Coordinates of C-alpha atoms and ligand atoms in Angstrom, one line a residue:
X1279 CA 115.1 133.0 82.1
X1280 CA 111.7 133.4 80.6
X1281 CA 108.4 132.4 82.2
X1282 CA 106.6 130.7 79.4
X1283 CA 103.9 128.2 80.2
X1284 CA 104.6 125.1 78.1
X1285 CA 100.9 124.4 77.5
X1286 CA 100.5 127.8 75.9
X1287 CA 103.1 127.1 73.2
X1288 CA 102.3 126.1 69.6
X1289 CA 104.6 123.1 69.9
X1290 CA 102.6 121.8 72.9
X1291 CA 99.4 121.9 70.8
X1292 CA 101.2 120.3 67.9
X1293 CA 102.6 117.6 70.3
X1294 CA 99.1 116.9 71.6
X1295 CA 97.8 116.3 68.1
X1296 CA 100.9 114.2 67.3
X1297 CA 100.3 112.1 70.4
X1298 CA 96.8 111.1 69.3
X1299 CA 98.2 110.1 65.9
X1300 CA 101.1 107.9 67.2
X1301 CA 100.1 106.8 70.7
X1302 CA 99.1 103.3 69.5
X1303 CA 102.1 102.7 67.2
X1304 CA 104.1 99.7 68.3
X1305 CA 107.9 99.7 68.6
X1306 CA 108.2 96.5 66.8
X1307 CA 106.7 98.2 63.7
X1308 CA 108.9 101.2 64.1
X1309 CA 112.0 99.0 64.2
X1310 CA 110.7 96.9 61.3
X1311 CA 110.0 100.0 59.2
X1312 CA 113.3 101.7 59.9
X1313 CA 116.4 99.5 59.9
X1314 CA 118.5 102.5 60.8
X1315 CA 116.5 103.3 63.9
X1316 CA 119.3 102.6 66.4
X1317 CA 121.7 104.9 64.6
X1318 CA 119.1 107.7 64.4
X1319 CA 118.2 107.4 68.1
X1320 CA 121.5 106.8 69.9
X1321 CA 124.4 109.0 70.9
X1322 CA 128.0 108.1 71.8
X1323 CA 129.5 110.4 74.4
X1324 CA 133.3 110.5 74.0
X1325 CA 133.4 106.8 73.3
X1326 CA 132.7 106.3 77.1
X1327 CA 128.9 106.4 77.3
X1328 CA 126.5 105.0 74.7
X1329 CA 123.0 106.4 75.1
X1330 CA 120.4 104.4 73.2
X1331 CA 117.0 106.0 73.2
X1332 CA 115.7 104.1 70.2
X1333 CA 113.4 101.8 72.3
X1334 CA 110.9 104.7 72.9
X1335 CA 107.5 105.4 71.5
X1336 CA 108.8 108.2 69.3
X1337 CA 109.3 108.9 65.6
X1338 CA 111.7 111.5 64.1
X1339 CA 108.6 113.8 64.0
X1340 CA 108.2 113.4 67.8
X1341 CA 111.7 114.6 68.4
X1342 CA 111.4 117.5 66.0
X1343 CA 108.2 118.7 67.8
X1344 CA 109.9 118.3 71.2
X1345 CA 112.9 120.2 70.0
X1346 CA 110.5 123.0 68.9
X1347 CA 109.1 123.1 72.4
X1348 CA 112.6 123.5 73.8
X1349 CA 113.1 126.4 71.4
X1350 CA 109.8 128.0 72.2
X1351 CA 110.4 128.1 76.0
X1352 CA 114.0 129.5 75.3
X1353 CA 115.8 126.6 76.9
X1354 CA 119.0 127.9 75.3
X1355 CA 118.6 131.2 77.1
X1356 CA 118.0 129.4 80.4
X1357 CA 121.1 127.2 80.1
X1358 CA 123.2 130.3 79.4
X1359 CA 121.6 132.1 82.4
X1360 CA 122.7 129.2 84.7
X1361 CA 126.2 129.0 83.4
X1362 CA 126.6 132.8 83.5
X1363 CA 125.8 132.9 87.2
X1364 CA 122.5 134.8 86.9
X1365 CA 120.2 134.5 89.9
X1366 CA 117.9 131.9 88.4
X1367 CA 117.0 130.6 91.9
X1368 CA 114.7 133.6 92.2
X1369 CA 112.7 132.5 95.3
X1370 CA 116.0 132.4 97.3
X1371 CA 117.6 135.2 95.2
X1372 CA 120.7 133.0 94.4
X1373 CA 122.7 131.9 91.4
X1374 CA 123.1 128.2 90.6
X1375 CA 126.7 127.5 89.9
X1376 CA 127.5 123.9 90.7
X1377 CA 129.0 123.8 87.2
X1378 CA 131.7 126.2 88.5
X1379 CA 132.8 123.5 91.0
X1380 CA 133.9 121.3 88.2
X1381 CA 135.0 124.0 85.8
X1382 CA 138.4 122.4 85.4
X1383 CA 139.2 124.6 82.3
X1384 CA 139.2 127.4 84.9
X1385 CA 137.5 130.0 82.7
X1386 CA 136.4 132.9 84.8
X1387 CA 132.8 132.8 86.1
X1388 CA 131.7 136.0 87.6
X1389 CA 129.1 136.3 90.4
X1390 CA 128.6 139.4 92.5
X1391 CA 131.5 141.0 90.6
X1392 CA 133.9 138.3 91.7
X1393 CA 135.5 135.4 89.8
X1394 CA 134.1 132.5 91.8
X1395 CA 136.9 130.2 90.4
X1396 CA 139.4 131.8 92.9
X1397 CA 137.3 130.4 95.9
X1398 CA 136.7 127.1 94.1
X1399 CA 140.4 126.6 93.4
X1400 CA 141.3 127.5 97.1
X1401 CA 138.7 124.9 98.2
X1402 CA 140.2 122.3 96.0
X1403 CA 143.7 123.0 97.3
X1404 CA 142.5 122.7 100.9
X1405 CA 140.8 119.4 100.1
X1406 CA 144.0 118.1 98.4
X1407 CA 146.2 119.1 101.3
X1408 CA 144.0 117.7 104.1
X1409 CA 143.2 114.5 102.2
X1410 CA 146.9 113.8 101.7
X1411 CA 147.6 114.2 105.4
X1412 CA 144.7 112.0 106.4
X1413 CA 145.3 109.2 103.8
X1414 CA 149.0 109.0 104.3
X1415 CA 148.6 108.8 108.1
X1416 CA 150.3 112.1 108.9
X1417 CA 147.1 113.5 110.4
X1418 CA 147.0 112.1 114.0
X1419 CA 144.2 111.5 116.4
X1420 CA 144.3 112.9 120.0
X1421 CA 146.4 110.0 121.2
X1422 CA 148.8 110.1 118.3
X1423 CA 147.4 107.4 116.1
X1424 CA 146.6 107.6 112.4
X1425 CA 143.1 107.8 111.1
X1426 CA 141.5 104.5 110.0
X1427 CA 137.8 105.4 109.9
X1428 CA 135.8 108.3 108.5
X1429 CA 132.2 109.0 109.7
X1430 CA 130.3 111.4 107.4
X1431 CA 127.4 112.9 109.4
X1432 CA 124.9 114.7 107.1
X1433 CA 121.5 114.2 105.4
X1434 CA 119.9 114.9 102.1
X1435 CA 122.4 116.5 99.7
X1436 CA 125.0 116.3 102.5
X1437 CA 124.8 112.5 102.4
X1438 CA 123.1 111.0 99.4
X1439 CA 125.7 112.1 96.7
X1440 CA 128.8 111.3 98.7
X1441 CA 127.6 108.0 100.1
X1442 CA 126.3 106.9 96.6
X1443 CA 129.6 107.7 95.0
X1444 CA 131.8 106.2 97.7
X1445 CA 129.8 102.9 97.3
X1446 CA 129.7 103.1 93.4
X1447 CA 133.5 103.6 93.3
X1448 CA 134.3 100.9 95.9
X1449 CA 136.8 99.5 93.4
X1450 CA 138.8 102.8 93.8
X1451 CA 138.7 102.9 97.6
X1452 CA 141.9 103.1 99.7
X1453 CA 142.5 101.7 103.2
X1454 CA 140.2 104.2 105.0
X1455 CA 136.9 102.7 106.1
X1456 CA 133.9 105.0 105.3
X1457 CA 130.7 105.3 107.3
X1458 CA 127.7 107.5 106.7
X1459 CA 125.2 108.5 109.3
X1460 CA 122.1 110.4 108.2
X1461 CA 119.0 109.2 110.0
X1462 CA 117.8 110.8 113.2
X1463 CA 116.9 107.3 114.4
X1464 CA 119.5 106.5 117.0
X1465 CA 120.1 103.1 115.5
X1466 CA 121.9 104.6 112.6
X1467 CA 124.7 106.3 114.6
X1468 CA 124.8 103.5 117.3
X1469 CA 125.4 100.9 114.6
X1470 CA 128.4 102.9 113.3
X1471 CA 129.8 103.7 116.8
X1472 CA 129.9 100.0 117.5
X1473 CA 132.3 99.5 114.7
X1474 CA 134.8 102.3 115.3
X1475 CA 137.7 103.2 117.6
X1476 CA 137.5 106.8 119.0
X1477 CA 141.3 107.1 118.8
X1478 CA 141.4 106.5 115.0
X1479 CA 138.1 108.0 113.8
X1480 CA 137.6 111.3 112.0
X1481 CA 134.1 112.8 111.9
X1482 CA 133.0 115.0 109.0
X1483 CA 130.0 117.1 110.0
X1484 CA 128.4 118.1 106.7
X1485 CA 125.6 120.6 106.7
X1486 CA 125.3 123.6 104.4
X1487 CA 123.1 125.4 107.0
X1488 CA 124.5 123.8 110.2
X1489 CA 120.9 124.0 111.5
X1490 CA 119.6 120.6 110.2
X1491 CA 118.2 118.8 113.2
X1492 CA 119.2 115.3 112.2
X1493 CA 122.8 116.3 111.6
X1494 CA 123.1 118.3 114.8
X1495 CA 121.7 115.5 117.0
X1496 CA 124.0 113.0 115.4
X1497 CA 127.0 115.3 115.6
X1498 CA 126.3 116.0 119.3
X1499 CA 125.9 112.3 120.0
X1500 CA 129.3 111.6 118.4
X1501 CA 130.9 114.4 120.4
X1502 CA 129.5 113.1 123.7
X1503 CA 130.6 109.6 122.8
X1504 CA 134.1 110.8 122.2
X1505 CA 134.1 112.9 125.4
X1506 CA 133.0 109.8 127.4
X1507 CA 136.1 108.1 126.0
X1508 CA 138.7 110.9 126.4
X1509 CA 137.1 112.7 129.4
X1510 CA 137.8 116.1 127.7
X1511 CA 136.8 118.0 124.7
X1512 CA 140.4 118.6 123.6
X1513 CA 140.0 115.8 121.0
X1514 CA 137.9 118.1 118.8
X1515 CA 140.7 119.5 116.7
X1516 CA 142.0 116.1 115.8
X1517 CA 138.7 114.3 115.3
X1518 CA 136.2 116.8 113.9
X1519 CA 136.0 118.6 110.5
X1520 CA 133.0 120.6 109.5
X1521 CA 131.8 121.4 106.0
X1522 CA 129.3 124.2 106.0
X1523 CA 128.4 127.8 105.0
X1524 CA 127.5 128.6 108.6
X1525 CA 130.9 129.3 110.2
X1526 CA 129.5 130.8 113.3
X1527 CA 127.4 127.8 114.2
X1528 CA 130.3 125.4 113.5
X1529 CA 132.6 127.4 115.8
X1530 CA 129.9 127.4 118.5
X1531 CA 129.7 123.6 118.2
X1532 CA 133.5 123.5 119.0
X1533 CA 135.2 123.0 115.7
X1534 CA 138.1 125.3 115.0
X1535 CA 138.3 127.6 111.9
X1536 CA 141.2 125.6 110.3
X1537 CA 139.0 122.5 110.3
X1538 CA 136.1 124.2 108.5
X1539 CA 135.6 123.8 104.7
X1540 CA 133.3 126.5 103.7
X1541 CA 131.2 126.8 100.5
X1542 CA 128.8 129.3 99.0
X1543 CA 125.1 130.0 98.7
X1544 CA 125.2 129.4 94.9
X1545 CA 125.8 125.7 95.7
X1546 CA 122.4 123.9 96.2
X1547 CA 122.4 121.1 98.8
X1548 CA 121.5 118.4 96.3
X1549 CA 124.1 119.7 93.8
X1550 CA 126.9 120.0 96.4
X1551 CA 128.8 116.7 96.1
X1552 CA 131.2 118.5 93.7
X1553 CA 132.2 120.9 96.5
X1554 CA 133.9 120.2 99.8
X1555 CA 130.6 118.3 100.7
X1556 CA 132.3 115.6 98.7
X1557 CA 135.3 115.5 101.0
X1558 CA 134.4 111.9 102.0
X1559 CA 134.7 111.0 98.3
X1560 CA 138.2 112.5 98.2
X1561 CA 139.2 110.6 101.3
X1562 CA 137.9 107.4 100.0
X1563 CA 139.2 107.4 96.4
X1564 CA 142.0 110.0 96.6
X1565 CA 142.2 113.6 95.3
X1566 CA 143.3 112.6 91.7
X1567 CA 140.3 110.3 91.3
X1568 CA 138.1 113.1 92.6
X1569 CA 139.5 115.3 89.9
X1570 CA 138.5 112.7 87.3
X1571 CA 135.0 112.8 88.7
X1572 CA 135.0 116.5 88.2
X1573 CA 136.5 116.1 84.7
X1574 CA 133.7 113.8 83.7
X1575 CA 131.1 116.2 84.9
X1576 CA 132.8 119.1 83.2
X1577 CA 132.9 117.2 79.9
X1578 CA 129.1 116.7 80.2
X1579 CA 128.6 120.4 81.1
X1580 CA 130.4 121.3 77.9
X1581 CA 128.4 118.9 75.9
X1582 CA 125.2 120.3 77.4
X1583 CA 126.3 123.9 76.8
X1584 CA 127.7 123.6 73.3
X1585 CA 125.9 120.7 71.5
X1586 CA 123.0 121.3 69.2
X1587 CA 119.8 120.1 71.0
X1588 CA 119.2 117.5 68.4
X1589 CA 122.4 115.7 69.6
X1590 CA 122.3 116.9 73.2
X1591 CA 122.0 113.9 75.6
X1592 CA 120.5 115.7 78.7
X1593 CA 118.1 117.7 76.5
X1594 CA 116.9 114.7 74.5
X1595 CA 116.4 112.5 77.6
X1596 CA 114.6 115.4 79.3
X1597 CA 112.3 115.8 76.2
X1598 CA 111.6 112.1 76.0
X1599 CA 110.8 112.2 79.7
X1600 CA 108.3 115.0 79.1
X1601 CA 106.7 113.1 76.2
X1602 CA 105.7 110.3 78.7
X1603 CA 105.1 112.5 81.7
X1604 CA 102.9 115.1 80.0
X1605 CA 101.4 113.3 77.0
X1606 CA 101.2 109.6 78.0
X1607 CA 100.6 110.8 81.6
X1608 CA 102.9 108.2 83.0
X1609 CA 103.5 109.1 86.6
X1610 CA 106.9 107.5 87.4
X1611 CA 110.3 106.7 86.0
X1612 CA 112.4 103.7 87.0
X1613 CA 116.1 103.9 87.4
X1614 CA 117.6 100.5 87.0
X1615 CA 121.4 100.2 87.4
X1616 CA 122.8 96.8 86.5
X1617 CA 125.6 97.2 89.0
X1618 CA 125.3 96.3 92.6
X1619 CA 127.6 99.1 93.8
X1620 CA 125.3 101.6 92.0
X1621 CA 122.3 100.5 94.1
X1622 CA 122.0 103.9 95.8
X1623 CA 121.9 105.7 92.5
X1624 CA 118.0 105.7 92.3
X1625 CA 117.8 107.1 95.9
X1626 CA 120.3 109.8 94.9
X1627 CA 118.3 110.7 91.8
X1628 CA 115.1 110.8 93.9
X1629 CA 116.4 113.9 95.7
X1630 CA 118.0 115.4 92.5
X1631 CA 114.7 115.1 90.6
X1632 CA 111.9 115.1 93.1
X1633 CA 113.3 117.9 95.4
X1634 CA 114.0 119.9 92.2
X1635 CA 110.9 119.4 90.1
X1636 CA 108.3 118.4 92.7
X1637 CA 106.6 121.8 92.4
X1638 CA 103.1 123.0 91.7
X1639 CA 103.5 126.8 91.2
X1640 CA 105.0 128.2 88.0
X1641 CA 107.5 130.9 87.6
X1642 CA 104.7 133.4 87.3
X1643 CA 103.4 132.5 90.7
X1644 CA 100.3 130.6 89.5
X1645 CA 99.3 127.0 90.1
X1646 CA 100.4 124.8 87.2
X1647 CA 97.9 123.2 84.9
X1648 CA 100.2 120.5 83.7
X1649 CA 102.2 117.7 85.3
X1650 CA 105.6 118.6 86.7
X1651 CA 108.4 116.2 87.9
X1652 CA 107.8 112.4 87.9
X1653 CA 108.1 110.0 90.8
X1654 CA 111.6 108.5 90.7
X1655 CA 112.2 105.0 92.0
X1656 CA 114.3 102.0 91.2
X1657 CA 116.6 99.2 92.3
X1658 CA 119.7 97.5 91.0
X1659 CA 119.3 94.8 88.4
X1660 CA 119.0 91.9 88.6
X1661 CA 117.4 92.2 92.0
X1662 CA 114.5 94.3 90.7
X1663 CA 113.7 91.6 88.1
X1664 CA 112.6 89.3 90.9
X1665 CA 110.6 92.0 92.7
X1666 CA 108.7 94.5 90.5
X1667 CA 109.5 93.8 86.8
X1668 CA 106.3 91.7 86.6
X1669 CA 104.5 95.0 86.7
X1670 CA 106.8 96.6 84.2
X1671 CA 106.1 93.8 81.7
X1672 CA 102.4 93.0 82.3
X1673 CA 101.0 95.6 84.7
X1674 CA 98.6 98.3 83.6
X1675 CA 100.9 101.2 84.2
X1676 CA 103.3 102.7 81.8
X1677 CA 106.7 103.0 83.4
X1678 CA 109.5 104.5 81.3
X1679 CA 112.8 103.0 82.5
X1680 CA 116.5 103.9 82.4
X1681 CA 118.7 100.9 82.2
X1682 CA 122.3 101.6 83.2
X1683 CA 125.2 99.2 82.8
X1684 CA 128.9 99.0 82.0
X1685 CA 130.9 97.1 79.4
X1686 CA 133.7 96.4 81.8
X1687 CA 133.0 95.1 85.3
X1688 CA 134.7 96.5 88.4
X1689 CA 134.9 93.0 89.8
X1690 CA 137.8 91.6 87.8
X1691 CA 137.7 88.2 89.5
X1692 CA 134.2 87.0 88.7
X1693 CA 134.1 88.2 85.1
X1694 CA 131.6 85.4 84.1
X1695 CA 129.0 87.0 86.4
X1696 CA 129.3 90.2 84.3
X1697 CA 128.5 88.4 81.0
X1698 CA 125.4 86.9 82.6
X1699 CA 124.4 90.3 84.1
X1700 CA 124.8 92.0 80.7
X1701 CA 122.7 89.4 79.0
X1702 CA 119.8 90.4 81.4
X1703 CA 120.5 94.1 80.8
X1704 CA 120.1 93.5 77.0
X1705 CA 117.2 91.1 77.2
X1706 CA 115.0 93.2 79.5
X1707 CA 114.8 96.2 77.3
X1708 CA 114.2 93.9 74.3
X1709 CA 111.4 92.1 76.1
X1710 CA 109.8 95.4 77.3
X1711 CA 110.0 96.9 73.8
X1712 CA 108.9 94.0 71.6
X1713 CA 107.0 91.7 73.9
X1714 CA 106.0 88.2 72.8
X1715 CA 102.8 87.1 71.1
X1716 CA 103.9 83.9 69.4
X1717 CA 102.0 81.1 70.9
X1718 CA 104.5 78.6 69.9
X1719 CA 107.7 80.2 71.1
X1720 CA 107.8 78.3 74.3
X1721 CA 106.8 75.0 72.6
X1722 CA 109.4 75.5 69.9
X1723 CA 112.1 75.5 72.7
X1724 CA 110.6 72.3 74.1
X1725 CA 110.4 70.7 70.6
X1726 CA 106.6 70.5 70.8
X1727 CA 105.1 71.1 67.4
X1728 CA 101.5 72.1 68.1
X1729 CA 99.9 74.0 71.0
X1730 CA 98.2 71.9 73.6
X1731 CA 94.8 72.8 75.2
X1732 CA 96.7 73.9 78.3
X1733 CA 99.0 76.2 76.5
X1734 CA 96.0 77.8 74.7
X1735 CA 94.4 78.4 78.1
X1736 CA 97.6 80.0 79.4
X1737 CA 98.1 82.1 76.3
X1738 CA 96.7 85.4 77.5
X1739 CA 98.6 85.2 80.8
X1740 CA 101.9 84.5 79.0
X1741 CA 101.5 87.1 76.3
X1742 CA 103.7 90.2 76.6
X1743 CA 102.2 93.1 74.7
X1744 CA 105.6 95.0 74.7
X1745 CA 105.7 98.6 73.6
X1746 CA 107.2 99.6 77.0
X1747 CA 109.8 102.3 76.7
X1748 CA 113.3 102.4 78.0
X1749 CA 116.6 104.2 77.6
X1750 CA 119.8 102.2 77.8
X1751 CA 122.8 104.1 79.2
X1752 CA 125.8 101.9 78.6
X1753 CA 129.1 103.1 80.1
X1754 CA 132.5 101.7 79.2
X1755 CA 133.1 101.3 82.9
X1756 CA 131.8 102.7 86.2
X1757 CA 134.9 104.8 86.9
X1758 CA 135.3 108.3 88.4
X1759 CA 135.2 110.1 85.0
X1760 CA 132.1 108.3 83.7
X1761 CA 130.3 108.5 86.9
X1762 CA 130.9 112.3 87.0
X1763 CA 129.5 112.6 83.5
X1764 CA 126.5 110.4 84.3
X1765 CA 125.5 112.4 87.3
X1766 CA 125.9 115.7 85.4
X1767 CA 123.8 114.2 82.6
X1768 CA 120.9 113.7 85.1
X1769 CA 121.4 117.0 86.8
X1770 CA 121.0 118.7 83.4
X1771 CA 118.1 116.5 82.4
X1772 CA 116.3 117.7 85.6
X1773 CA 117.1 121.4 84.9
X1774 CA 115.9 121.1 81.3
X1775 CA 112.6 119.7 82.5
X1776 CA 112.3 122.4 85.1
X1777 CA 112.8 125.1 82.5
X1778 CA 110.1 123.5 80.3
X1779 CA 107.7 123.0 83.2
X1780 CA 108.2 126.7 84.0
X1781 CA 109.0 126.0 87.6
X1782 CA 111.9 126.9 89.9
X1783 CA 114.0 123.8 90.2
X1784 CA 116.5 125.0 92.8
X1785 CA 114.5 125.8 95.9
X1786 CA 112.8 123.3 98.2
X1787 CA 110.2 125.1 100.3
X1788 CA 108.1 121.9 100.4
X1789 CA 110.3 120.4 103.1
X1790 CA 109.9 123.3 105.5
X1791 CA 106.4 122.8 106.9
X1792 CA 107.1 119.3 108.3
X1793 CA 110.3 120.5 109.9
X1794 CA 108.4 123.4 111.6
X1795 CA 105.6 121.3 112.9
X1796 CA 108.1 118.7 114.3
X1797 CA 109.6 121.5 116.4
X1798 CA 106.2 122.4 117.9
X1799 CA 105.3 118.8 118.5
X1800 CA 108.6 118.0 120.0
X1801 CA 107.8 120.6 122.8
X1802 CA 104.4 118.8 123.4
X1803 CA 106.3 115.5 123.8
X1804 CA 108.9 116.8 126.2
X1805 CA 106.4 118.6 128.3
X1806 CA 104.4 115.7 129.6
X1807 CA 101.8 117.8 131.4
X1808 CA 101.1 120.1 128.5
X1809 CA 97.6 119.6 127.1
X1810 CA 97.8 118.9 123.4
X1811 CA 95.5 120.7 121.0
X1812 CA 96.0 119.5 117.5
X1813 CA 93.6 117.8 115.2
X1814 CA 91.9 114.7 116.6
X1815 CA 94.2 112.3 114.6
X1816 CA 97.4 113.9 115.8
X1817 CA 96.1 114.2 119.4
X1818 CA 95.1 110.5 119.3
X1819 CA 98.5 109.4 118.1
X1820 CA 100.4 111.6 120.6
X1821 CA 98.1 110.4 123.5
X1822 CA 98.8 106.8 122.5
X1823 CA 102.6 107.5 122.7
X1824 CA 102.2 109.4 126.0
X1825 CA 100.2 106.6 127.6
X1826 CA 103.3 104.4 127.4
X1827 CA 106.0 106.9 128.2
Ligands
F6P3235 O1 115.7 118.3 103.0 C1 115.9 119.6 102.8 C2 117.4 120.0 102.7 O2 117.4 121.4 102.8 C3 118.0 119.5 101.4 O3 117.8 120.3 100.4 C4 119.5 119.4 101.9 O4 120.2 118.7 101.0 C5 119.3 118.8 103.3 O5 118.1 119.4 103.8 C6 120.4 119.0 104.2 O6 120.7 120.4 104.5 P1 122.0 120.9 105.2 O7 123.1 120.5 104.3 O8 121.8 122.3 105.4 O9 122.1 120.1 106.5

């Protein structure tokens, strides 16, 4: 992977000039001038996902210049380096091979002189075997009862992907009840323990490192809670499975080797849902549906790897994102799924994007002189419409939005809801793009022929300037295959942007300092008599706490 600063490329300079030329163009004029705009700026992925990026402040020239940028920074070389298992995560000296986890065509992928597909296939076999026993009731708890509840204990990448998918694919769920515990706040695990029966619950302790404080404290609480019920630790073999790279720590915790699903350093935490970290997904929707999830992601991987950049969905969405982030200097991107069960998708993408591209040092070791990853946020539609869309439509900030919806609902009973939901999905991007200036529009609806004094007064407040960009990502259905493809799309979008920003997208050193300081402070809190010597603010806060405890 090359280390080219984007701002030093010719295409960056050319994009800057182009920006000043077209920044005030209005989308309503662009659509008016080019009746074919939708066809030019939309891509149909396998007749399953329609990606419409026509409602953006771009022209064909913008795309050409952005594609030049991708070429100049050697995006193509970077993609091949990732898929070929080169150690592109240089600060941790690791390869980045989540694509191998869904490589269902089983082509050999070599890393450290070994075909990683052998391990991947063994892992899939083990997940298939265990999930079958647990789902069909053959796996018994300590007192001989079948499992009814699964509790996934993990945080960050060991929680967000699996919990988001289990919720998104609720329509595919079997009889097992799924629970996710991530937060260190005792309320999280207590709330779950209230709902479950120790005799029929299986805990999955998911932690790549098996050193994460939140996960260990929650796993220990669960173990103690079970012990208080059974008055022995002999239940562990029947009620605890671990998913981790750190076999030694898992064994020390008390989980036997057979009950450990291992994985490898080339799987990054936030890209791990495709590995055994996704075992809760397998348990919830069954192994064959999990395979469909992998199939969808694999299809997107192949699209990313083999499609010319001018028709390549992750590349184009990444470039358009850079257009706003680095030229319009928009700070954020909103993710707006019009699907209630996809409501955790924005939170999932926060980690994918912000932990990957929230970096300020380039691949040459220098501070960057350009913006890197955007702030990701969002909410399900139509809830968001009644909360923050006011700012999207009439605020002073430019917020590029991704609208996500499906043609077919997963709720087959209340189909009329879906028609209404989709009408909002269509109309919001229309309103954002084209706005409304016509003073009489409202009056026309009310059969009033001429504007009143009151309506003239209200005019500036009711005017929508439009020209607010959005992508519409329209899936045939939120099903395992399409969801797999959608997630892979965003993963590759993030990687593409990281390559262009010239940063390392696969480490996360920024989360370490807080963890380290918490350890030191924790000693000060436990040792009541210890004099605390931090800064005056931290001292003040701790002393306030100590005055009550
Ligand atoms: O928050 C930092 C982080 O390392 C994430 O990257 C990771 O997903 C999460 O913590 C959990 O880590 P682990 O799976 O090792 O418990």
